[in-house]
Coordinates of C-alpha atoms in Angstrom, one line a residue:
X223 CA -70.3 63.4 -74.4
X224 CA -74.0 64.2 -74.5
X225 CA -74.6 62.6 -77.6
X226 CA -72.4 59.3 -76.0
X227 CA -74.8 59.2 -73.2
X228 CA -77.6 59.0 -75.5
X229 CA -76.2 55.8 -77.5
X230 CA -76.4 53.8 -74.2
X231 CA -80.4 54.4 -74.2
X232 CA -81.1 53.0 -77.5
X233 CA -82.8 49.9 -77.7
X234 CA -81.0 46.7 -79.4
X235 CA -81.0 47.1 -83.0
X236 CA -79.8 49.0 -86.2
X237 CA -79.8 52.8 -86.5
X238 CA -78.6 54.8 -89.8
X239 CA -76.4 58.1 -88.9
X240 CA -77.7 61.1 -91.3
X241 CA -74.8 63.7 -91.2
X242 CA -75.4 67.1 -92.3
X243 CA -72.6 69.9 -93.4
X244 CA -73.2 73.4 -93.5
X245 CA -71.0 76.1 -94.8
X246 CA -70.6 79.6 -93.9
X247 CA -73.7 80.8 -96.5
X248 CA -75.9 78.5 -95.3
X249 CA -75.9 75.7 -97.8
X250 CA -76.3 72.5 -96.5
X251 CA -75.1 69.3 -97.5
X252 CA -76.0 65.6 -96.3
X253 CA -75.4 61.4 -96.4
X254 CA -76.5 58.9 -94.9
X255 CA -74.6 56.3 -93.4
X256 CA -76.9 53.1 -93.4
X257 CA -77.0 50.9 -90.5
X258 CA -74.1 53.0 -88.9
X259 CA -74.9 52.5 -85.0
X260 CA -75.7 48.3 -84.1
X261 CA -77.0 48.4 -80.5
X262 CA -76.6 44.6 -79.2
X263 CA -78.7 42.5 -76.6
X264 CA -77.5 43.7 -73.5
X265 CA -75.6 40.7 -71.5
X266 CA -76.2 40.5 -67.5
X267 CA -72.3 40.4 -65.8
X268 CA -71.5 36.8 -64.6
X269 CA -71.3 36.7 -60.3
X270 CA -68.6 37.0 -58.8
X271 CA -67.3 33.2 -57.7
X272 CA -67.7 32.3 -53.7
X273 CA -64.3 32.6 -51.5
X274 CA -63.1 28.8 -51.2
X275 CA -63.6 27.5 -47.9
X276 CA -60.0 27.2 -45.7
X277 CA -58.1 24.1 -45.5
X278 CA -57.8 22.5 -41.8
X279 CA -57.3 19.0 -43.1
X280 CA -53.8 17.3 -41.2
X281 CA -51.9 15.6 -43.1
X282 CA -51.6 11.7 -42.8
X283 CA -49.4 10.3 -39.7
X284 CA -46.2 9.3 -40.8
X285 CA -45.9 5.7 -40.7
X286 CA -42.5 4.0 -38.5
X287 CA -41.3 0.8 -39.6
X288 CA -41.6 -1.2 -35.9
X289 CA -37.9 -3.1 -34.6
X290 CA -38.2 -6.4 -33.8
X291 CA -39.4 -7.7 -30.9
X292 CA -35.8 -7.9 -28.5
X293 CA -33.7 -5.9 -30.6
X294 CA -30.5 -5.4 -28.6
X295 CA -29.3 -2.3 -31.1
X296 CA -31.1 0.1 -33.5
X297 CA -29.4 3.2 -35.0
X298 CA -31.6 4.1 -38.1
X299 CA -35.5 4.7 -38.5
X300 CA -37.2 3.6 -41.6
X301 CA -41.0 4.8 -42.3
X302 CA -43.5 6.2 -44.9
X303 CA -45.4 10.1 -45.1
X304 CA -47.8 11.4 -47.0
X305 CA -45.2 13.2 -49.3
X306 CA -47.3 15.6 -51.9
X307 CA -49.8 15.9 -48.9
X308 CA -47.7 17.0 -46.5
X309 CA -44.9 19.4 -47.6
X310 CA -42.3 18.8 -44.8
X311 CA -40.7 16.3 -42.7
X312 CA -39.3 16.4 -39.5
X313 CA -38.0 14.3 -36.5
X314 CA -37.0 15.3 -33.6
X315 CA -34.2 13.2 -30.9
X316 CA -32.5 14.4 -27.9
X317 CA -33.8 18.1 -28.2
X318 CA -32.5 18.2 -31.6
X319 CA -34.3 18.5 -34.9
X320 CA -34.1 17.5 -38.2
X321 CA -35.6 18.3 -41.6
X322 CA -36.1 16.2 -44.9
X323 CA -33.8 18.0 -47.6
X324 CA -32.2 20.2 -45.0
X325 CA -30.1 17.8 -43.2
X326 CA -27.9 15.2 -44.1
X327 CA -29.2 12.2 -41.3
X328 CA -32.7 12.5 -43.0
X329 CA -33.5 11.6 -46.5
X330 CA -36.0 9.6 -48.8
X331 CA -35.4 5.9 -48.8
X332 CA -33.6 4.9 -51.8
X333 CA -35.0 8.4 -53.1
X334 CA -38.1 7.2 -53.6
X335 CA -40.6 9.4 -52.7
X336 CA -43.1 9.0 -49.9
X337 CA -40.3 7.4 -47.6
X338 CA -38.0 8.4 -45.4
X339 CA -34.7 7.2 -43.7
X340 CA -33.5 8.4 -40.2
X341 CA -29.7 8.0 -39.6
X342 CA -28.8 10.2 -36.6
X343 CA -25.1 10.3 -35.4
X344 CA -25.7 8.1 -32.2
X345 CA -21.2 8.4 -31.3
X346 CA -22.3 11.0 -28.7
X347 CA -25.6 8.8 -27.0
X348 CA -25.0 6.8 -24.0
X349 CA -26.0 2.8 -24.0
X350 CA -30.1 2.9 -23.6
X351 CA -33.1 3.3 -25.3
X352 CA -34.4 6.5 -27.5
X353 CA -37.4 8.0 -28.5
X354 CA -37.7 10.1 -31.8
X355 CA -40.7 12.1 -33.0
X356 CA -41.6 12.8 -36.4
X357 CA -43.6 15.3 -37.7
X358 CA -45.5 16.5 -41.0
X359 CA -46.7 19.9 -41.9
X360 CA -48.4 20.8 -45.4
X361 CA -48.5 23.7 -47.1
X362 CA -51.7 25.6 -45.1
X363 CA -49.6 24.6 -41.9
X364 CA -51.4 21.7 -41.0
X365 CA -49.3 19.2 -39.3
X366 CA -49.5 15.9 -37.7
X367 CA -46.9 14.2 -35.5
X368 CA -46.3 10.4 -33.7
X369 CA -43.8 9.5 -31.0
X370 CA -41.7 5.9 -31.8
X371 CA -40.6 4.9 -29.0
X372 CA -37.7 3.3 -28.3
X373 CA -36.7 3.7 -32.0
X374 CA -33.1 4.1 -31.5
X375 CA -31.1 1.0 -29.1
X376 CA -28.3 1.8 -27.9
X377 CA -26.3 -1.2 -26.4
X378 CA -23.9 -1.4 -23.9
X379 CA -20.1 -1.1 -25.7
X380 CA -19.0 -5.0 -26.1
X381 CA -16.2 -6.4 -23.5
X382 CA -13.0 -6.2 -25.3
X383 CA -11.4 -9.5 -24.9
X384 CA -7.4 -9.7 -25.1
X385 CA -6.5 -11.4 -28.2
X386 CA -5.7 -15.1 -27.4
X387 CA -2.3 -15.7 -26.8
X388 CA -0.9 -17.7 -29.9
X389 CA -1.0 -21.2 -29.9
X390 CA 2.0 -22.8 -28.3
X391 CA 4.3 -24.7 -29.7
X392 CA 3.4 -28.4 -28.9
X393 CA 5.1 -29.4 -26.0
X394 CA 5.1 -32.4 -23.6
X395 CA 2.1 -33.1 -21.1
X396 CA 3.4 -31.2 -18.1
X397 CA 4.2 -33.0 -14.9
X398 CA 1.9 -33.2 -11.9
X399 CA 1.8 -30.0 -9.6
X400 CA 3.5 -30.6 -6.4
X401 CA 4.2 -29.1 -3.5
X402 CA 6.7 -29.2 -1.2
X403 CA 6.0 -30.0 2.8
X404 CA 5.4 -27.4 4.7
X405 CA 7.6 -27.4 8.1
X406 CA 6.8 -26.4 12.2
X407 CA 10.0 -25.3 14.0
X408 CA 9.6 -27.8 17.2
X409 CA 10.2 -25.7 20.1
X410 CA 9.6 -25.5 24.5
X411 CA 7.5 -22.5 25.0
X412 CA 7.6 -21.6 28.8
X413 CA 5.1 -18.8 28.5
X414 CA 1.6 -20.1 27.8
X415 CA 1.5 -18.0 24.5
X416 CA 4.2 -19.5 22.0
X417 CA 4.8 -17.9 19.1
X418 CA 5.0 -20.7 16.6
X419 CA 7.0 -20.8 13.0
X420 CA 7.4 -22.7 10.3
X421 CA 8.1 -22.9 6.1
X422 CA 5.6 -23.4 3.7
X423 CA 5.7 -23.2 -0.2
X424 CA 4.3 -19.9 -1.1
X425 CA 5.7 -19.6 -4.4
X426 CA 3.3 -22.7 -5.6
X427 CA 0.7 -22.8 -2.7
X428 CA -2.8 -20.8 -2.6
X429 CA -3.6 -21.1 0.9
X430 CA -2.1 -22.5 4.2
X431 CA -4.0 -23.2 7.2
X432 CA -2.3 -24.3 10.9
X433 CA -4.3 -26.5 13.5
X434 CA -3.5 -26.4 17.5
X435 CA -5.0 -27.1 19.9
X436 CA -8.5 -27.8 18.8
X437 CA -8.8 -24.5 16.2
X438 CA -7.7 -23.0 12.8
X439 CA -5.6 -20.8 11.5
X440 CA -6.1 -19.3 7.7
X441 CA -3.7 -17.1 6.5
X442 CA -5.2 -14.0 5.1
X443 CA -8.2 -14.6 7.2
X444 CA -6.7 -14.8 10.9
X445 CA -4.9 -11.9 12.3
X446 CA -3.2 -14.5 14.1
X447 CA -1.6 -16.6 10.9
X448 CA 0.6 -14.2 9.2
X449 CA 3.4 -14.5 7.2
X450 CA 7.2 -14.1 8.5
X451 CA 9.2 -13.3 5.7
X452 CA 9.8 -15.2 2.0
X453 CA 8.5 -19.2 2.7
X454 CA 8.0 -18.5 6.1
X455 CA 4.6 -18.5 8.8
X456 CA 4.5 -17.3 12.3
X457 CA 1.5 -18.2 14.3
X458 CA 0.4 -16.6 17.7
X459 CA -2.4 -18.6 19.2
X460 CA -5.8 -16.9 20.5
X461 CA -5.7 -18.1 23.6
X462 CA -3.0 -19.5 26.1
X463 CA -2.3 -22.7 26.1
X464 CA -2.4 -25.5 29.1
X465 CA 0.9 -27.1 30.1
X466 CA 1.4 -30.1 27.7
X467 CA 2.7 -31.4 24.2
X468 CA 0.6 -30.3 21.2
X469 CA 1.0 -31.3 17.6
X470 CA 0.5 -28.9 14.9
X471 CA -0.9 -29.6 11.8
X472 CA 0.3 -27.1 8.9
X473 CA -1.6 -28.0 5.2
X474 CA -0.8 -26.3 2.1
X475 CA -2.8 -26.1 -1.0
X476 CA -2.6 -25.1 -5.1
X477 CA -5.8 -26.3 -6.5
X478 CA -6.2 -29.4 -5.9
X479 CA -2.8 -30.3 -4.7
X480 CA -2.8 -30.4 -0.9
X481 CA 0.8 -30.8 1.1
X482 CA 1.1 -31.5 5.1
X483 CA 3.8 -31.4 7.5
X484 CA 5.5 -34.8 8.7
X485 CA 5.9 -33.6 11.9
X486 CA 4.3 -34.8 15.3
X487 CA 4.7 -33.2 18.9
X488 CA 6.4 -30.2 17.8
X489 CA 5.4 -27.9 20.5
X490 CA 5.8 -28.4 24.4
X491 CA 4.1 -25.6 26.5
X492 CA 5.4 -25.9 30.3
X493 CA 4.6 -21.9 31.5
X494 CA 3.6 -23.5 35.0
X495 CA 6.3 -22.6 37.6
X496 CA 6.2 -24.5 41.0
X497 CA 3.8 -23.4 43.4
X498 CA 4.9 -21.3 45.9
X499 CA 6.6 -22.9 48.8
X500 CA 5.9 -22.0 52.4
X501 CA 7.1 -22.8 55.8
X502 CA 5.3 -23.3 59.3
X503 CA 5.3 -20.2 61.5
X504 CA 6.8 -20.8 65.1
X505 CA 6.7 -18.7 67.5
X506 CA 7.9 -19.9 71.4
X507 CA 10.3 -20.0 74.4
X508 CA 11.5 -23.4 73.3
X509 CA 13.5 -23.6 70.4
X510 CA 11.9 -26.2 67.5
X511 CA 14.2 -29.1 66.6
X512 CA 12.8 -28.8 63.3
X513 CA 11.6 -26.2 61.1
X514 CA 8.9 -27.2 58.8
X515 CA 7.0 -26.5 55.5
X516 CA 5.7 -27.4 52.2
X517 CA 6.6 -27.2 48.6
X518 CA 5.0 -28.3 45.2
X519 CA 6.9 -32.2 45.0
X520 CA 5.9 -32.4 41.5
X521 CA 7.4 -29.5 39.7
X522 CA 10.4 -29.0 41.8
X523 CA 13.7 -30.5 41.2
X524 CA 15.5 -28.6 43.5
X525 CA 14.7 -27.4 47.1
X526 CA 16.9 -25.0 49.0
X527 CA 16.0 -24.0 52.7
X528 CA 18.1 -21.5 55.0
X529 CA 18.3 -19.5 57.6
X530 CA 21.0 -16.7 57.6
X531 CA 21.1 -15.8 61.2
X532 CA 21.9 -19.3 61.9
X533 CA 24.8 -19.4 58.8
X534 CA 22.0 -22.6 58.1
X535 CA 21.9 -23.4 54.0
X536 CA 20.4 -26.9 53.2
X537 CA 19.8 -28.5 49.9
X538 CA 17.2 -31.7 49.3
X539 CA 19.0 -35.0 48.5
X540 CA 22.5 -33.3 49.3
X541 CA 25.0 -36.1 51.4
X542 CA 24.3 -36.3 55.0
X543 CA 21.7 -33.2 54.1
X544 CA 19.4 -32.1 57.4
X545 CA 16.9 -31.0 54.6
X546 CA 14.3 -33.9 54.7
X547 CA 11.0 -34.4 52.7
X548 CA 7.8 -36.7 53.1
X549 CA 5.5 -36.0 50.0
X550 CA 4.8 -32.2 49.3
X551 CA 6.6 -31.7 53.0
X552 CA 9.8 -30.6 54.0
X553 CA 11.6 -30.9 57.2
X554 CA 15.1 -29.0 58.1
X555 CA 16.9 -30.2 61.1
X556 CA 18.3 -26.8 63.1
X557 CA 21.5 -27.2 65.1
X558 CA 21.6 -26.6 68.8
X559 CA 20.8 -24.4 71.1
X560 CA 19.0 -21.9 69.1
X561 CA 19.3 -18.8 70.9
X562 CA 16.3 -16.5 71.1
X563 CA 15.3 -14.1 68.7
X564 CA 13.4 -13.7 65.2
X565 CA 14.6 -15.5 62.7
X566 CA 14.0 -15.3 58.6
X567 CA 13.3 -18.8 56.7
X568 CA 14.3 -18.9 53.3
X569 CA 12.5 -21.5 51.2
X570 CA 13.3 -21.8 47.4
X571 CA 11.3 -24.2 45.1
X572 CA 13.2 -24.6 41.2
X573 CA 11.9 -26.7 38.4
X574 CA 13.7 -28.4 35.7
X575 CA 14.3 -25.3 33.6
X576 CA 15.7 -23.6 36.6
X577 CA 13.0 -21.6 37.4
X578 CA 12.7 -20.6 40.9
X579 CA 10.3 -19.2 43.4
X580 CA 10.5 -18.4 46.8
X581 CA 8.5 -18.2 49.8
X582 CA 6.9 -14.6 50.5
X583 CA 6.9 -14.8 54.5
X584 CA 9.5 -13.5 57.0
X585 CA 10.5 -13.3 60.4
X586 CA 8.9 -17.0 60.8
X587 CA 10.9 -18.6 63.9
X588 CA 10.2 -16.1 66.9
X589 CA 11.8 -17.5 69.8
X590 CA 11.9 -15.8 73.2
X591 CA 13.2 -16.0 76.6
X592 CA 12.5 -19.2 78.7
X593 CA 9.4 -18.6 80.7
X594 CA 8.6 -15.4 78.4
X595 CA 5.0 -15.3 76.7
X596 CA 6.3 -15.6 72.7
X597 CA 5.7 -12.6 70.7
X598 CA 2.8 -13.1 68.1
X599 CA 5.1 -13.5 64.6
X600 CA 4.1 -10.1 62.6
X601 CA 5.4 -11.6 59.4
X602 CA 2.4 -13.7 58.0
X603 CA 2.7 -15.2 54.5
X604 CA 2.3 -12.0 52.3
X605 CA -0.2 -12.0 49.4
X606 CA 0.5 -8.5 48.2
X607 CA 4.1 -9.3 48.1
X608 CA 3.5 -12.4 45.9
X609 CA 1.6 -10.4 43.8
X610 CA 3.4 -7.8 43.1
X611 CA 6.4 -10.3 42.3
X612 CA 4.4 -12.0 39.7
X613 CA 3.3 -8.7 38.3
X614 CA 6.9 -7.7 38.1
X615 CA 8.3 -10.9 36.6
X616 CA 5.2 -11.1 34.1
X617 CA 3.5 -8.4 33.3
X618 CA 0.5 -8.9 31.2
X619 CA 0.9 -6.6 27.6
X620 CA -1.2 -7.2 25.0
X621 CA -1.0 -6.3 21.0
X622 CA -1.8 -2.7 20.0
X623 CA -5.5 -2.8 19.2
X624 CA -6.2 -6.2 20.1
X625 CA -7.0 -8.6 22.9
X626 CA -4.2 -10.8 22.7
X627 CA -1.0 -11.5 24.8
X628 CA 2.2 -10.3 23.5
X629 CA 4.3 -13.1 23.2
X630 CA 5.1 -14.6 26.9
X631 CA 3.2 -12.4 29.3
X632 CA 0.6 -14.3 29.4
X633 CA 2.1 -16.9 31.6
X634 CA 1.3 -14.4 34.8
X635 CA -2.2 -15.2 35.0
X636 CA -1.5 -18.9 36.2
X637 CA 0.4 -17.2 38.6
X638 CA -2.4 -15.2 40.0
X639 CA -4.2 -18.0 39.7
X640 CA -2.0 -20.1 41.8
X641 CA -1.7 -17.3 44.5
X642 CA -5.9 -16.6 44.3
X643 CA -6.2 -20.7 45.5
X644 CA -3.9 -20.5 48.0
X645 CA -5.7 -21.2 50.8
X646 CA -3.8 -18.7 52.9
X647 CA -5.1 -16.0 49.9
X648 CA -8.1 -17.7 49.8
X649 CA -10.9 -14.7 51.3
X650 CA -8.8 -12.1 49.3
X651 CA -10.8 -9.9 46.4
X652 CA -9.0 -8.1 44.0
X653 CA -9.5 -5.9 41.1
X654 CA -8.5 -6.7 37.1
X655 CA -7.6 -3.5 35.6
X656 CA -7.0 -2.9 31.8
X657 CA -5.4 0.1 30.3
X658 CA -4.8 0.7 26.2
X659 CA -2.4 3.2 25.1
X660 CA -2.7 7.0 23.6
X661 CA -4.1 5.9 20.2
X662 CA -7.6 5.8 19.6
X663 CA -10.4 8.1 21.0
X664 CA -11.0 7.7 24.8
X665 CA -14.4 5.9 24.1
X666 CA -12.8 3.3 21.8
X667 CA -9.9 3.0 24.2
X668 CA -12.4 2.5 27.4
X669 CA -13.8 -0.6 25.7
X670 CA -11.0 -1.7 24.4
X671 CA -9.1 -2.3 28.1
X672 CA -12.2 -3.4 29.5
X673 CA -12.4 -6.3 27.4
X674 CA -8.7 -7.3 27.7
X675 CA -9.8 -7.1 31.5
X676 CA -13.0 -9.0 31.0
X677 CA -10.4 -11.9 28.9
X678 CA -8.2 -11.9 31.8
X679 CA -11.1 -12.4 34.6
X680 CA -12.1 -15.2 32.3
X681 CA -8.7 -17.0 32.3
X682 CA -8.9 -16.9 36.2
X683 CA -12.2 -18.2 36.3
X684 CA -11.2 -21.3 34.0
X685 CA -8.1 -21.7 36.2
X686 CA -10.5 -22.4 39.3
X687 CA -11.0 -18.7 40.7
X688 CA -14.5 -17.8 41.8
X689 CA -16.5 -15.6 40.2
X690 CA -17.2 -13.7 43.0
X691 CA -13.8 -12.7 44.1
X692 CA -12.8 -10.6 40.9
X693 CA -14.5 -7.2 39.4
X694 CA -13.5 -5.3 36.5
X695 CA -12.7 -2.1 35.5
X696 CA -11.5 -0.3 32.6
X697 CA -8.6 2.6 32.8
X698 CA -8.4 3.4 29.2
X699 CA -5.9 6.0 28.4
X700 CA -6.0 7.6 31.0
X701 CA -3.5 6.1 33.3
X702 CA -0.2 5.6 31.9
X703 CA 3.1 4.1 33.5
X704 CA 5.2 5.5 30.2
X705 CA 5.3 8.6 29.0
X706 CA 7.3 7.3 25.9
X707 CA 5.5 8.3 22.4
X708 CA 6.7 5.1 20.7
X709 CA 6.0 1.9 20.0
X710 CA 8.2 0.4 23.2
X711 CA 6.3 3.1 25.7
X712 CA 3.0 2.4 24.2
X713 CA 3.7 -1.4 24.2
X714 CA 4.5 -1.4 28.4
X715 CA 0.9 0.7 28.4
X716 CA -1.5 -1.6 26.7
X717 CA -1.9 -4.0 29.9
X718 CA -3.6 -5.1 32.6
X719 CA -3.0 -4.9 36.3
X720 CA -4.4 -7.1 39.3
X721 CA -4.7 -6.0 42.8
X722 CA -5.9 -6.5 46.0
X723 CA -9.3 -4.9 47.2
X724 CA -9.1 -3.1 50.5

């Protein structure tokens, strides 16, 4: 190893190798190997080569092919990356992600390289507008990424039209539409709030509207105008009509085609009974040869007087009758001698449809002794009596939840009316009272009777009542006359009461 050592310290060149043998007496043999050791040129090492320097280059954006400007639906994404540069693809929609040779909805365009074609499954997306982000990465991890917006369009699903009906066979050019007439029952209403009828062609008409009395009536539109069974309209008027004779105009339509009723002067209203008769109070020692009084001339037909202590009945325009009249006047001729007492007179007004009303007073003829003071009569004309006749005869109901009359009840307010301007009534005040029934909360209910009272006041007003004479109030619920749970107990509760102020 020594000898080794020694060969590295020899300069460059060529050395010849003597070697020597000696045996065990001590002779010696040697030869020479010539040129047996070549030392070469030493050589320096080459440096080592420097560490390449890391690669933090992105890759190239990919490139997305833009849709057109108003595109109403886009379900794939064409575009170009910098394939070889980049060594993955990816784009990303809805939270999901997708990668180039990994997934079935990305792949190279046509295979070519350097492209790419996005075909998500867009069943699932709803109708709108989606953004889809693709991304490259190379090999060192560099990546790069861009957002397309609005890439994928959605549109709203298409209306699916019914398939047109086959063509018809050719057939003849039909005949004009037409429409039958459409019909008002004529009627007497003796209430002030008729309920009207009539026929109209519903099978072929589209609308139907009524006229009285200066308004309208659609059907489907007024509560008022609704229909009363197969072909057939009823009609309760908003308000309560004046005495007279009223046409009603009825008009049916289908497109184009309009159809009226023939009819004229269908309706006669007379709800105005006679006014209330009344007779001339006598009081005396003398007894009267005459009894006195008046009535209303022009709405009564007949006029009765009599006085049952006397066994005295008289009718006007009876043979040798001692009933007598001059104008609204009447005049009954007593027999005599009248004895003295306190008798009742008995004055009854009817008109043509045999409605009749009587006078309220009593106990009119007071007759005492000869040379006797008379007695002051204590039977003046009653007011409170009238009234409560009228609010007996006519109550005043109205329709559950609304403000208007059932059928004839409201009739009693020209009553009240009548009585309010008598003169002998004249300085009385009263109260107009509404009530509803049980339905409806108590706040609802309050209102509600207080404006079927405030209706009422205004009816009395237009009749000629002063303003000043009548308040309101409003019961609601809270003062029943039936204790019925049905539709008759509620029906007699929805109303309104008038009485006298103390």
């Amino acid at each position: 190893g020594r000898a080794l050592e020694k060969l590295f310290e020899l300069a460059p060149g060529s050395y010849d190798v003597i070697f020597n043998q000696t045996d065990k007496a001590g002779n010696t043999a040697s030869v020479t190997a010539e040129k047996a050791i070549v030392v070469a040129e030493s050589v320096p090492a080459p440096a080592p080569a420097p560490e390449p320097a890391p690669d933090t280059t992105p890759p190239a954006v990919p490139v997305v092919a833009l849709n057109n400007t108003g595109a109403t639906e886009a379900r794939t994404v064409l575009g170009t990356w910098a394939e070889g540069d980049a060594a993955k693809l990816t784009a990303s929609l809805e939270g999901r992600s997708y990668v180039l040779g990994q997934d079935k909805e990305l792949n190279r365009t046509d295979n070519t390289p350097g492209t790419f074609l996005f075909a998500p499954d867009t069943a699932a997306l709803a109708p709108g507008k989606y953004n889809v982000e693709f991304a490259v990465a190379d090999a060192a991890g560099n990546a790069a990424k861009v957002m397309a917006e609005g890439a994928i369009i959605i549109p709203e699903p298409p209306k699916v039209e019914p398939a047109p009906a086959p063509e018809p066979a050719p057939a003849p050019a039909p005949a004009p539409v037409t429409l039958a007439a459409p019909t008002v029952t004529a009627q007497l209403d003796l209430t002030g709030a008729p309920i009207v009828r009539g026929t109209w062609p519903d099978s072929e008409g589209t609308s139907l509207v009524v006229g009285l009395a200066g308004k309208t009536y659609e059907l489907g539109t007024s509560a008022n105008l609704t229909r009363d069974g197969s072909g057939k309209w009823k009609l309760l008027p908003s308000a309560a009509l004046k005495d007279g004779i009223y046409d009603v105009t009825v008009t049916a339509r289908s497109g184009d085609v309009e159809a009226k009723d023939q009819g004229v002067a269908e309706l006669e209203v007379d709800a105005t009974l006679p006014a209330t008769p009344t007779v001339t109070v006598h009081a005396s020692d003398t007894a009267p040869a005459a009894i006195a009084g008046t009535f209303d001339g022009k709405r009564t037909t007949s006029l009765k007087v009599a006085v049952p202590e006397l066994k005295l009945a008289a009718e006007l325009g009876a043979p040798a009758s001692p009933l007598t009249a001059d104008g609204d006047n009447w005049s009954l001729a007593l027999p005599q001698p009248v004895t003295p007492g306190t008798y009742n007179v008995v004055v009854t007004s009817t008109d043509k449809r045999g409605r009749s009303v009587e006078d309220a007073g009593a106990g009119e003829i007071v007759i005492s002794a000869p040379h006797e003071a008379a007695p002051k009569s204590d039977a003046p004309f009653d007011c409170n009596a009238v009234m409560t006749r009228i609010s007996t005869v006519f109550p005043m109901r109205f329709i559950y939840n609304k403000v208007d009359f059932q059928e004839r009840f409201g009739l009693s307010v020209s009553q009240y009316a009548a009585l309010l301007k008598d003169a002998r009534c004249g300085s009385l005040k009263v109260e107009v009272g509404g009530h509803a029934d049980e339905r409806g909360t108590d706040a609802y209910n309050e209102d509600l009777a207080e404006r079927r009272a405030t209706r009422v006041r205004d009816m009395l007003v237009e009749a000629g009542v002063a303003t000043d004479r009548i308040s309101v109030a409003s019961y609601g619920e809270s003062m029943p006359v039936s204790s019925v749970h049905d539709e008759e107990g509620w029906s007699i509760n929805r109303r309104v009461e008038i009485k006298i102020l103390k």
